[in-house]
mmCIF file of C-alpha atoms and ligand atoms in Angstrom:
data_model
loop_
_atom_site.group_PDB
_atom_site.id
_atom_site.type_symbol
_atom_site.label_atom_id
_atom_site.label_comp_id
_atom_site.label_asym_id
_atom_site.label_seq_id
_atom_site.Cartn_x
_atom_site.Cartn_y
_atom_site.Cartn_z
ATOM 1 C CA MET A 1 0.000 0.000 0.000
ATOM 2 C CA ARG A 2 1.384 3.410 -0.991
ATOM 3 C CA VAL A 3 0.734 5.974 1.734
ATOM 4 C CA LEU A 4 1.257 9.726 1.746
ATOM 5 C CA GLY A 5 2.226 10.972 5.237
ATOM 6 C CA ILE A 6 1.765 14.572 6.368
ATOM 7 C CA GLU A 7 3.264 15.997 9.583
ATOM 8 C CA THR A 8 2.291 19.530 10.662
ATOM 9 C CA SER A 9 1.996 19.309 14.456
ATOM 10 C CA CYS A 10 4.529 21.987 15.348
ATOM 11 C CA ASP A 11 7.221 23.864 13.433
ATOM 12 C CA GLU A 12 8.218 21.434 10.667
ATOM 13 C CA THR A 13 6.185 20.622 7.577
ATOM 14 C CA GLY A 14 7.073 17.029 6.734
ATOM 15 C CA VAL A 15 5.714 15.002 3.818
ATOM 16 C CA ALA A 16 6.694 11.496 2.672
ATOM 17 C CA ILE A 17 5.489 8.540 0.635
ATOM 18 C CA TYR A 18 5.904 5.107 2.226
ATOM 19 C CA ASP A 19 5.161 1.899 0.344
ATOM 20 C CA THR A 20 4.533 -1.126 2.584
ATOM 21 C CA GLU A 21 6.339 -3.336 0.050
ATOM 22 C CA ALA A 22 9.067 -1.061 -1.308
ATOM 23 C CA GLY A 23 9.749 1.127 1.753
ATOM 24 C CA LEU A 24 10.250 4.871 1.772
ATOM 25 C CA LEU A 25 9.880 6.280 -1.773
ATOM 26 C CA ALA A 26 10.388 10.005 -1.201
ATOM 27 C CA GLU A 27 10.331 12.604 1.550
ATOM 28 C CA ALA A 28 10.547 16.356 1.985
ATOM 29 C CA LEU A 29 10.922 18.499 5.071
ATOM 30 C CA TYR A 30 10.630 22.225 5.585
ATOM 31 C CA SER A 31 11.687 23.671 8.925
ATOM 32 C CA GLN A 32 10.182 26.924 10.247
ATOM 33 C CA ILE A 33 13.041 27.441 12.715
ATOM 34 C CA ASP A 34 14.136 30.743 11.124
ATOM 35 C CA ILE A 35 10.610 32.163 11.443
ATOM 36 C CA HIS A 36 10.308 31.369 15.166
ATOM 37 C CA ALA A 37 13.943 31.847 16.242
ATOM 38 C CA VAL A 38 13.555 35.630 16.629
ATOM 39 C CA TYR A 39 10.750 35.020 19.147
ATOM 40 C CA GLY A 40 12.730 32.419 21.127
ATOM 41 C CA GLY A 41 10.043 29.753 20.647
ATOM 42 C CA VAL A 42 7.248 28.575 18.355
ATOM 43 C CA VAL A 43 4.533 31.190 17.617
ATOM 44 C CA PRO A 44 1.415 29.050 16.941
ATOM 45 C CA GLU A 45 -0.302 31.412 14.481
ATOM 46 C CA LEU A 46 2.847 31.840 12.403
ATOM 47 C CA ALA A 47 3.304 28.063 12.424
ATOM 48 C CA SER A 48 -0.218 27.436 11.034
ATOM 49 C CA ARG A 49 0.183 30.058 8.316
ATOM 50 C CA ASP A 50 3.479 28.632 7.177
ATOM 51 C CA HIS A 51 2.103 25.076 7.059
ATOM 52 C CA VAL A 52 -0.629 26.467 4.752
ATOM 53 C CA ARG A 53 2.070 27.840 2.463
ATOM 54 C CA LYS A 54 4.244 24.718 2.423
ATOM 55 C CA THR A 55 2.098 21.569 2.638
ATOM 56 C CA LEU A 56 0.793 21.381 -0.956
ATOM 57 C CA PRO A 57 4.131 22.344 -2.593
ATOM 58 C CA LEU A 58 5.870 19.652 -0.531
ATOM 59 C CA ILE A 59 3.278 17.068 -1.642
ATOM 60 C CA HIS A 60 3.985 18.020 -5.279
ATOM 61 C CA ASP A 61 7.664 17.736 -4.530
ATOM 62 C CA VAL A 62 7.552 14.180 -3.060
ATOM 63 C CA LEU A 63 5.260 12.941 -5.837
ATOM 64 C CA SER A 64 7.619 14.170 -8.532
ATOM 65 C CA ARG A 65 10.683 12.810 -6.694
ATOM 66 C CA ALA A 66 8.993 9.402 -6.442
ATOM 67 C CA GLY A 67 7.917 9.593 -10.106
ATOM 68 C CA LEU A 68 4.272 9.234 -9.075
ATOM 69 C CA GLU A 69 0.947 10.951 -9.740
ATOM 70 C CA ILE A 70 -1.459 11.776 -6.926
ATOM 71 C CA HIS A 71 -3.727 8.977 -8.238
ATOM 72 C CA ASP A 72 -0.997 6.449 -7.400
ATOM 73 C CA ILE A 73 -1.501 7.168 -3.673
ATOM 74 C CA GLU A 74 -3.665 4.571 -1.898
ATOM 75 C CA GLY A 75 -3.978 6.043 1.579
ATOM 76 C CA ILE A 76 -3.210 9.262 3.473
ATOM 77 C CA ALA A 77 -1.898 9.553 7.029
ATOM 78 C CA TYR A 78 -1.670 12.876 8.822
ATOM 79 C CA THR A 79 -0.714 13.824 12.385
ATOM 80 C CA SER A 80 -3.925 14.348 14.356
ATOM 81 C CA GLY A 81 -2.284 15.124 17.718
ATOM 82 C CA PRO A 82 -0.751 15.954 20.076
ATOM 83 C CA GLY A 83 0.405 19.359 18.862
ATOM 84 C CA LEU A 84 -0.684 22.925 18.125
ATOM 85 C CA ILE A 85 -4.344 22.909 17.101
ATOM 86 C CA GLY A 86 -4.026 25.354 14.190
ATOM 87 C CA ALA A 87 -0.974 23.553 12.852
ATOM 88 C CA LEU A 88 -2.651 20.133 13.152
ATOM 89 C CA MET A 89 -5.698 21.476 11.297
ATOM 90 C CA VAL A 90 -3.672 22.337 8.221
ATOM 91 C CA GLY A 91 -2.284 18.811 7.719
ATOM 92 C CA ALA A 92 -5.623 17.218 8.610
ATOM 93 C CA LEU A 93 -7.620 19.394 6.190
ATOM 94 C CA VAL A 94 -5.201 18.884 3.319
ATOM 95 C CA GLY A 95 -4.947 15.127 4.003
ATOM 96 C CA ARG A 96 -8.650 14.516 4.463
ATOM 97 C CA SER A 97 -9.665 16.674 1.473
ATOM 98 C CA LEU A 98 -7.239 14.848 -0.812
ATOM 99 C CA ALA A 99 -8.419 11.457 0.454
ATOM 100 C CA GLU A 100 -12.063 12.447 -0.045
ATOM 101 C CA THR A 101 -11.372 13.668 -3.584
ATOM 102 C CA LEU A 102 -9.375 10.565 -4.504
ATOM 103 C CA GLY A 103 -11.799 8.160 -2.811
ATOM 104 C CA ILE A 104 -9.057 6.608 -0.652
ATOM 105 C CA PRO A 105 -8.868 6.140 3.145
ATOM 106 C CA ALA A 106 -7.352 8.755 5.458
ATOM 107 C CA LEU A 107 -6.134 8.189 8.986
ATOM 108 C CA GLY A 108 -5.126 10.536 11.812
ATOM 109 C CA VAL A 109 -1.888 9.343 13.432
ATOM 110 C CA HIS A 110 -0.532 9.971 16.933
ATOM 111 C CA HIS A 111 2.613 12.087 16.604
ATOM 112 C CA MET A 112 4.408 10.129 19.349
ATOM 113 C CA GLU A 113 3.540 6.809 17.685
ATOM 114 C CA GLY A 114 5.291 8.238 14.642
ATOM 115 C CA HIS A 115 8.396 8.959 16.751
ATOM 116 C CA LEU A 116 8.130 5.568 18.438
ATOM 117 C CA LEU A 117 8.114 3.729 15.108
ATOM 118 C CA ALA A 118 10.741 5.936 13.385
ATOM 119 C CA PRO A 119 13.533 3.414 14.185
ATOM 120 C CA MET A 120 11.574 0.895 12.046
ATOM 121 C CA LEU A 121 12.603 2.980 8.994
ATOM 122 C CA SER A 122 16.245 1.961 9.366
ATOM 123 C CA ASP A 123 17.899 -0.779 7.297
ATOM 124 C CA GLU A 124 18.131 -3.034 10.346
ATOM 125 C CA PRO A 125 14.979 -2.292 12.324
ATOM 126 C CA PRO A 126 14.414 -3.605 15.863
ATOM 127 C CA THR A 127 11.992 -6.465 16.413
ATOM 128 C CA MET A 128 9.113 -6.162 18.868
ATOM 129 C CA PRO A 129 8.661 -6.447 21.808
ATOM 130 C CA PHE A 130 10.948 -3.673 23.036
ATOM 131 C CA VAL A 131 11.156 -0.854 25.546
ATOM 132 C CA ALA A 132 10.982 2.581 23.932
ATOM 133 C CA LEU A 133 12.459 5.734 25.400
ATOM 134 C CA LEU A 134 10.592 8.648 23.830
ATOM 135 C CA VAL A 135 12.432 11.896 24.433
ATOM 136 C CA SER A 136 11.158 14.981 22.639
ATOM 137 C CA GLY A 137 10.334 18.607 23.317
ATOM 138 C CA GLY A 138 6.958 17.674 24.800
ATOM 139 C CA HIS A 139 7.409 14.122 26.114
ATOM 140 C CA THR A 140 9.758 11.965 28.143
ATOM 141 C CA GLN A 141 8.282 8.496 28.384
ATOM 142 C CA LEU A 142 9.288 4.867 28.783
ATOM 143 C CA ILE A 143 6.892 2.587 26.937
ATOM 144 C CA GLU A 144 6.678 -1.183 26.614
ATOM 145 C CA VAL A 145 5.883 -1.952 22.966
ATOM 146 C CA GLN A 146 4.434 -5.406 22.296
ATOM 147 C CA GLY A 147 3.199 -4.624 18.767
ATOM 148 C CA ILE A 148 1.717 -1.800 16.654
ATOM 149 C CA GLY A 149 -0.865 -0.128 18.907
ATOM 150 C CA ASP A 150 -0.011 -2.342 21.899
ATOM 151 C CA TYR A 151 1.722 0.155 24.175
ATOM 152 C CA THR A 152 2.029 0.208 27.970
ATOM 153 C CA LEU A 153 3.286 3.366 29.653
ATOM 154 C CA LEU A 154 6.004 2.416 32.158
ATOM 155 C CA GLY A 155 6.981 5.900 33.293
ATOM 156 C CA GLU A 156 7.068 9.538 32.240
ATOM 157 C CA SER A 157 8.187 12.978 33.302
ATOM 158 C CA VAL A 158 6.129 14.442 36.122
ATOM 159 C CA ASP A 159 7.079 17.963 34.967
ATOM 160 C CA ASP A 160 9.300 19.197 32.099
ATOM 161 C CA ALA A 161 10.169 16.940 29.182
ATOM 162 C CA ALA A 162 13.904 16.375 28.601
ATOM 163 C CA GLY A 163 13.864 18.445 25.388
ATOM 164 C CA GLU A 164 11.969 21.236 27.135
ATOM 165 C CA ALA A 165 14.666 21.299 29.850
ATOM 166 C CA PHE A 166 17.357 21.518 27.140
ATOM 167 C CA ASP A 167 15.455 24.398 25.533
ATOM 168 C CA LYS A 168 14.996 26.268 28.836
ATOM 169 C CA VAL A 169 18.648 25.847 29.823
ATOM 170 C CA ALA A 170 19.601 27.130 26.357
ATOM 171 C CA LYS A 171 17.528 30.259 27.005
ATOM 172 C CA MET A 172 19.287 30.815 30.349
ATOM 173 C CA LEU A 173 22.613 30.548 28.533
ATOM 174 C CA TYR A 174 21.417 32.955 25.803
ATOM 175 C CA LEU A 175 21.688 30.242 23.152
ATOM 176 C CA PRO A 176 19.355 30.212 20.123
ATOM 177 C CA TYR A 177 16.084 28.278 19.769
ATOM 178 C CA PRO A 178 15.661 25.323 19.600
ATOM 179 C CA GLY A 179 18.209 24.934 22.339
ATOM 180 C CA GLY A 180 19.015 21.220 22.483
ATOM 181 C CA PRO A 181 21.605 21.102 19.688
ATOM 182 C CA HIS A 182 23.204 24.385 20.888
ATOM 183 C CA VAL A 183 23.565 23.169 24.487
ATOM 184 C CA ALA A 184 25.065 19.935 23.108
ATOM 185 C CA LYS A 185 27.534 21.929 20.983
ATOM 186 C CA LYS A 186 28.718 24.001 23.976
ATOM 187 C CA ALA A 187 28.938 20.847 26.099
ATOM 188 C CA GLU A 188 31.535 19.456 23.675
ATOM 189 C CA SER A 189 34.060 21.991 25.008
ATOM 190 C CA GLY A 190 32.886 21.714 28.619
ATOM 191 C CA ASN A 191 34.878 20.289 31.521
ATOM 192 C CA PRO A 192 32.948 17.279 32.885
ATOM 193 C CA ASP A 193 34.664 17.479 36.296
ATOM 194 C CA ARG A 194 33.912 21.088 37.206
ATOM 195 C CA PHE A 195 30.277 20.809 38.372
ATOM 196 C CA ASP A 196 28.372 17.883 39.778
ATOM 197 C CA PHE A 197 24.670 18.317 38.912
ATOM 198 C CA PRO A 198 22.027 16.094 40.575
ATOM 199 C CA ARG A 199 20.530 13.061 38.802
ATOM 200 C CA PRO A 200 16.842 13.699 39.602
ATOM 201 C CA MET A 201 14.576 10.891 40.876
ATOM 202 C CA VAL A 202 17.188 8.150 40.473
ATOM 203 C CA ASN A 203 17.067 7.267 44.167
ATOM 204 C CA LYS A 204 13.292 6.906 44.079
ATOM 205 C CA PRO A 205 11.840 3.608 42.898
ATOM 206 C CA GLY A 206 9.856 3.591 39.660
ATOM 207 C CA LEU A 207 10.332 4.849 36.139
ATOM 208 C CA ASN A 208 9.152 8.444 36.299
ATOM 209 C CA PHE A 209 11.381 11.397 35.483
ATOM 210 C CA SER A 210 11.580 14.988 36.683
ATOM 211 C CA PHE A 211 13.682 17.614 34.945
ATOM 212 C CA SER A 212 12.428 20.883 36.412
ATOM 213 C CA GLY A 213 14.708 20.659 39.489
ATOM 214 C CA LEU A 214 17.710 20.190 37.231
ATOM 215 C CA LYS A 215 16.721 23.331 35.352
ATOM 216 C CA THR A 216 16.563 25.265 38.647
ATOM 217 C CA TYR A 217 19.920 23.799 39.717
ATOM 218 C CA THR A 218 21.393 25.051 36.431
ATOM 219 C CA LEU A 219 20.010 28.552 37.047
ATOM 220 C CA THR A 220 21.366 28.605 40.614
ATOM 221 C CA THR A 221 24.819 27.563 39.361
ATOM 222 C CA LEU A 222 24.699 30.298 36.734
ATOM 223 C CA GLN A 223 23.733 32.895 39.352
ATOM 224 C CA SER A 224 26.470 31.729 41.734
ATOM 225 C CA LEU A 225 28.982 32.680 39.033
ATOM 226 C CA GLY A 226 27.513 36.198 38.776
ATOM 227 C CA GLY A 227 24.821 35.666 36.106
ATOM 228 C CA ILE A 228 24.875 35.346 32.326
ATOM 229 C CA HIS A 229 26.492 38.764 31.728
ATOM 230 C CA GLU A 230 29.453 38.027 34.006
ATOM 231 C CA ILE A 231 30.366 34.470 33.014
ATOM 232 C CA SER A 232 32.955 33.400 30.461
ATOM 233 C CA GLU A 233 32.501 31.275 27.353
ATOM 234 C CA GLN A 234 34.198 28.414 29.220
ATOM 235 C CA ASP A 235 31.699 28.767 32.102
ATOM 236 C CA VAL A 236 28.840 28.380 29.574
ATOM 237 C CA CYS A 237 30.475 25.254 28.137
ATOM 238 C CA ASP A 238 31.089 23.755 31.600
ATOM 239 C CA ILE A 239 27.473 24.368 32.701
ATOM 240 C CA ALA A 240 26.153 22.916 29.422
ATOM 241 C CA ARG A 241 28.330 19.829 29.917
ATOM 242 C CA ALA A 242 27.227 19.312 33.548
ATOM 243 C CA PHE A 243 23.564 19.678 32.532
ATOM 244 C CA GLU A 244 23.859 17.341 29.551
ATOM 245 C CA ASP A 245 25.726 14.712 31.599
ATOM 246 C CA ALA A 246 23.005 14.829 34.277
ATOM 247 C CA VAL A 247 20.196 14.365 31.712
ATOM 248 C CA VAL A 248 22.035 11.572 29.889
ATOM 249 C CA ASP A 249 22.881 9.715 33.127
ATOM 250 C CA THR A 250 19.317 10.016 34.395
ATOM 251 C CA LEU A 251 17.855 8.686 31.140
ATOM 252 C CA ILE A 252 20.325 5.783 31.135
ATOM 253 C CA ILE A 253 19.582 4.801 34.751
ATOM 254 C CA LYS A 254 15.839 4.686 34.044
ATOM 255 C CA CYS A 255 16.308 2.764 30.772
ATOM 256 C CA ARG A 256 18.366 0.162 32.623
ATOM 257 C CA ARG A 257 15.654 -0.105 35.254
ATOM 258 C CA ALA A 258 12.914 -0.466 32.595
ATOM 259 C CA LEU A 259 14.773 -3.339 30.914
ATOM 260 C CA GLU A 260 15.303 -5.064 34.266
ATOM 261 C CA GLN A 261 11.646 -4.598 35.203
ATOM 262 C CA THR A 262 10.227 -5.910 31.906
ATOM 263 C CA GLY A 263 12.904 -8.549 31.248
ATOM 264 C CA LEU A 264 13.140 -7.245 27.655
ATOM 265 C CA LYS A 265 16.495 -7.082 25.875
ATOM 266 C CA THR A 266 15.850 -4.376 23.290
ATOM 267 C CA LEU A 267 15.741 -0.657 23.899
ATOM 268 C CA VAL A 268 14.595 1.728 21.188
ATOM 269 C CA MET A 269 15.173 5.452 21.577
ATOM 270 C CA ALA A 270 13.280 8.078 19.573
ATOM 271 C CA GLY A 271 12.232 11.748 19.549
ATOM 272 C CA GLY A 272 14.243 14.948 19.114
ATOM 273 C CA VAL A 273 16.553 14.424 22.103
ATOM 274 C CA SER A 274 17.601 11.030 20.710
ATOM 275 C CA ALA A 275 19.632 13.074 18.190
ATOM 276 C CA ASN A 276 21.917 13.960 21.115
ATOM 277 C CA GLN A 277 25.340 12.486 20.354
ATOM 278 C CA ARG A 278 26.393 11.973 23.983
ATOM 279 C CA LEU A 279 23.177 10.078 24.697
ATOM 280 C CA ARG A 280 23.589 7.968 21.544
ATOM 281 C CA ALA A 281 27.223 7.195 22.376
ATOM 282 C CA SER A 282 26.539 6.345 26.054
ATOM 283 C CA LEU A 283 23.341 4.303 25.987
ATOM 284 C CA GLY A 284 24.627 1.226 24.103
ATOM 285 C CA PRO A 285 27.726 0.629 26.273
ATOM 286 C CA ALA A 286 25.751 1.346 29.466
ATOM 287 C CA LEU A 287 23.113 -1.278 28.636
ATOM 288 C CA ALA A 288 25.484 -3.867 27.132
ATOM 289 C CA PRO A 289 26.123 -5.560 30.528
ATOM 290 C CA LEU A 290 22.388 -6.439 30.557
ATOM 291 C CA GLY A 291 22.799 -8.159 27.192
ATOM 292 C CA ALA A 292 20.575 -5.473 25.680
ATOM 293 C CA SER A 293 20.778 -3.960 22.206
ATOM 294 C CA VAL A 294 19.969 -0.342 21.568
ATOM 295 C CA TYR A 295 18.337 1.082 18.427
ATOM 296 C CA TYR A 296 17.809 4.675 17.473
ATOM 297 C CA PRO A 297 16.682 6.408 14.297
ATOM 298 C CA ALA A 298 19.055 8.110 11.861
ATOM 299 C CA PRO A 299 19.448 11.749 13.046
ATOM 300 C CA ALA A 300 16.996 12.990 10.363
ATOM 301 C CA TYR A 301 14.248 10.747 11.805
ATOM 302 C CA CYS A 302 14.846 11.759 15.448
ATOM 303 C CA THR A 303 13.199 15.155 15.065
ATOM 304 C CA ASP A 304 9.819 15.737 13.413
ATOM 305 C CA ASN A 305 9.435 14.409 9.865
ATOM 306 C CA GLY A 306 6.826 13.107 7.431
ATOM 307 C CA ALA A 307 8.387 9.665 6.975
ATOM 308 C CA MET A 308 7.533 8.502 10.502
ATOM 309 C CA ILE A 309 3.882 9.531 10.028
ATOM 310 C CA ALA A 310 3.706 7.819 6.622
ATOM 311 C CA TYR A 311 5.198 4.657 8.171
ATOM 312 C CA ALA A 312 2.961 4.578 11.274
ATOM 313 C CA GLY A 313 -0.138 5.405 9.185
ATOM 314 C CA ALA A 314 0.715 2.758 6.586
ATOM 315 C CA GLN A 315 0.840 0.017 9.238
ATOM 316 C CA ARG A 316 -2.591 0.963 10.553
ATOM 317 C CA LEU A 317 -4.213 1.651 7.158
ATOM 318 C CA LEU A 318 -2.954 -1.713 5.926
ATOM 319 C CA ALA A 319 -4.639 -3.323 8.937
ATOM 320 C CA GLY A 320 -7.928 -1.731 7.822
ATOM 321 C CA GLU A 321 -8.128 1.261 10.144
ATOM 322 C CA GLN A 322 -9.434 4.539 8.778
ATOM 323 C CA ASP A 323 -11.005 7.813 9.921
ATOM 324 C CA GLY A 324 -14.701 8.163 10.556
ATOM 325 C CA PRO A 325 -16.707 11.053 9.081
ATOM 326 C CA LEU A 326 -15.825 13.529 11.845
ATOM 327 C CA MET A 327 -12.506 15.287 12.103
ATOM 328 C CA ASP A 328 -10.994 14.362 15.452
ATOM 329 C CA LEU A 329 -7.932 16.447 16.316
ATOM 330 C CA ARG A 330 -6.394 16.153 19.781
ATOM 331 C CA PRO A 331 -3.923 18.852 20.855
ATOM 332 C CA ARG A 332 -3.413 16.792 24.051
ATOM 333 C CA TRP A 333 -3.518 13.049 23.574
ATOM 334 C CA PRO A 334 -1.855 10.368 25.699
ATOM 335 C CA LEU A 335 -0.341 7.535 23.652
HETATM 336 O O1 LIG B 1 10.715 15.406 18.497
HETATM 337 P P1 LIG B 1 10.940 16.857 18.290
HETATM 338 O O2 LIG B 1 11.524 17.320 16.984
HETATM 339 O O3 LIG B 1 9.647 17.677 18.503
HETATM 340 C C1 LIG B 1 8.706 17.343 19.467
HETATM 341 O O4 LIG B 1 7.846 16.461 19.160
HETATM 342 O O5 LIG B 1 8.839 17.896 20.563
HETATM 343 O O6 LIG B 1 11.902 17.285 19.493
HETATM 344 C C2 LIG B 1 12.378 18.597 19.627
HETATM 345 C C3 LIG B 1 13.233 18.656 20.871
HETATM 346 C C4 LIG B 1 13.631 20.073 21.233
HETATM 347 O O7 LIG B 1 13.398 20.272 22.615
HETATM 348 C C5 LIG B 1 15.118 20.103 20.896
HETATM 349 O O8 LIG B 1 15.851 21.034 21.678
HETATM 350 C C6 LIG B 1 15.524 18.675 21.205
HETATM 351 O O9 LIG B 1 14.445 17.904 20.714
HETATM 352 N N1 LIG B 1 16.775 18.302 20.534
HETATM 353 C C7 LIG B 1 17.922 17.993 21.182
HETATM 354 C C8 LIG B 1 18.889 17.740 20.190
HETATM 355 N N2 LIG B 1 18.300 17.904 18.966
HETATM 356 C C9 LIG B 1 16.997 18.236 19.195
HETATM 357 N N3 LIG B 1 18.197 17.918 22.494
HETATM 358 C C10 LIG B 1 19.454 17.586 22.850
HETATM 359 N N4 LIG B 1 20.443 17.355 21.977
HETATM 360 C C11 LIG B 1 20.224 17.408 20.634
HETATM 361 N N5 LIG B 1 21.195 17.175 19.769
HETATM 362 ZN ZN1 LIG B 2 7.991 15.382 17.643
#
């Protein structure tokens, strides 16, 4: 089945065509980062307007790259939540209108299911069951995955998501939006032995996370050095490194615990923060003593993209699922 996937939940317009027999045929991504960067975060109205401008041209683009006509598409998947309501509406309206016109099924897909299944797009995908660590700007969750749609939440952040904490620390350090990659870049030159940041919630039993205390600890450290206008470039790098190490360690400790608790031997990491190089480099070796293998998506499939929505939608459409007559968008939607 050849499925067109449309992702417009936040600040990237992503479109892709996934064929359940031949794999990914074409994809295109347009990032709105430059539009929002001046505001230090995503401006919802500007996001919706830009999705309106970009979605149809990107669909034309992927069709021509795949050498296909719109009539060759057999199903349409679009992100129906969670996300910004105006932004979600654009992808949903385009997707559902096209499906209606072509007489093919459409299906709203959960954005986090897209992230969760993104590692399945790699040449050597993991086999289910596995434990998934979903780490994005809005979510930090550990999920037991038994099959498509068979998900059990093992633990999640009780406050900020890991990516949100990266973004807030970046703001404190006067680094550009979105902050994660910039904090990671500064951390590369940071001294890992200068500060010892706490590893939140690791001494409590269970699989929940909390990153807001770590954010406050970062601010207090910054203030103890005289504030952002007084500190040196090296101070910024050292703080970034201490923060990143604390997040990475905390995620690893909870992943280890989740594998021990479930008895599973495969860990799959996904979402924007899984692009973090230190996390990618540390997780495999840390879990190897448990006999566990670690999978993560190629960097391009860690952050938002159309391919993951096309893939997740294709699995469900192939199984016969499709939208009912009413449009059902969910800005907040637990997986
Ligand atoms: O999955 P995503 O693209 O969007 C959401 O669904 O939230 O994730 C975006 C988040 C942002 O918070 C961004 O700062 C973070 O992922 N991120 C990173 C890195 N690249 C993106 N965080 C740490 N290190 C990175 N290299
Ligand atoms: Zn996302």
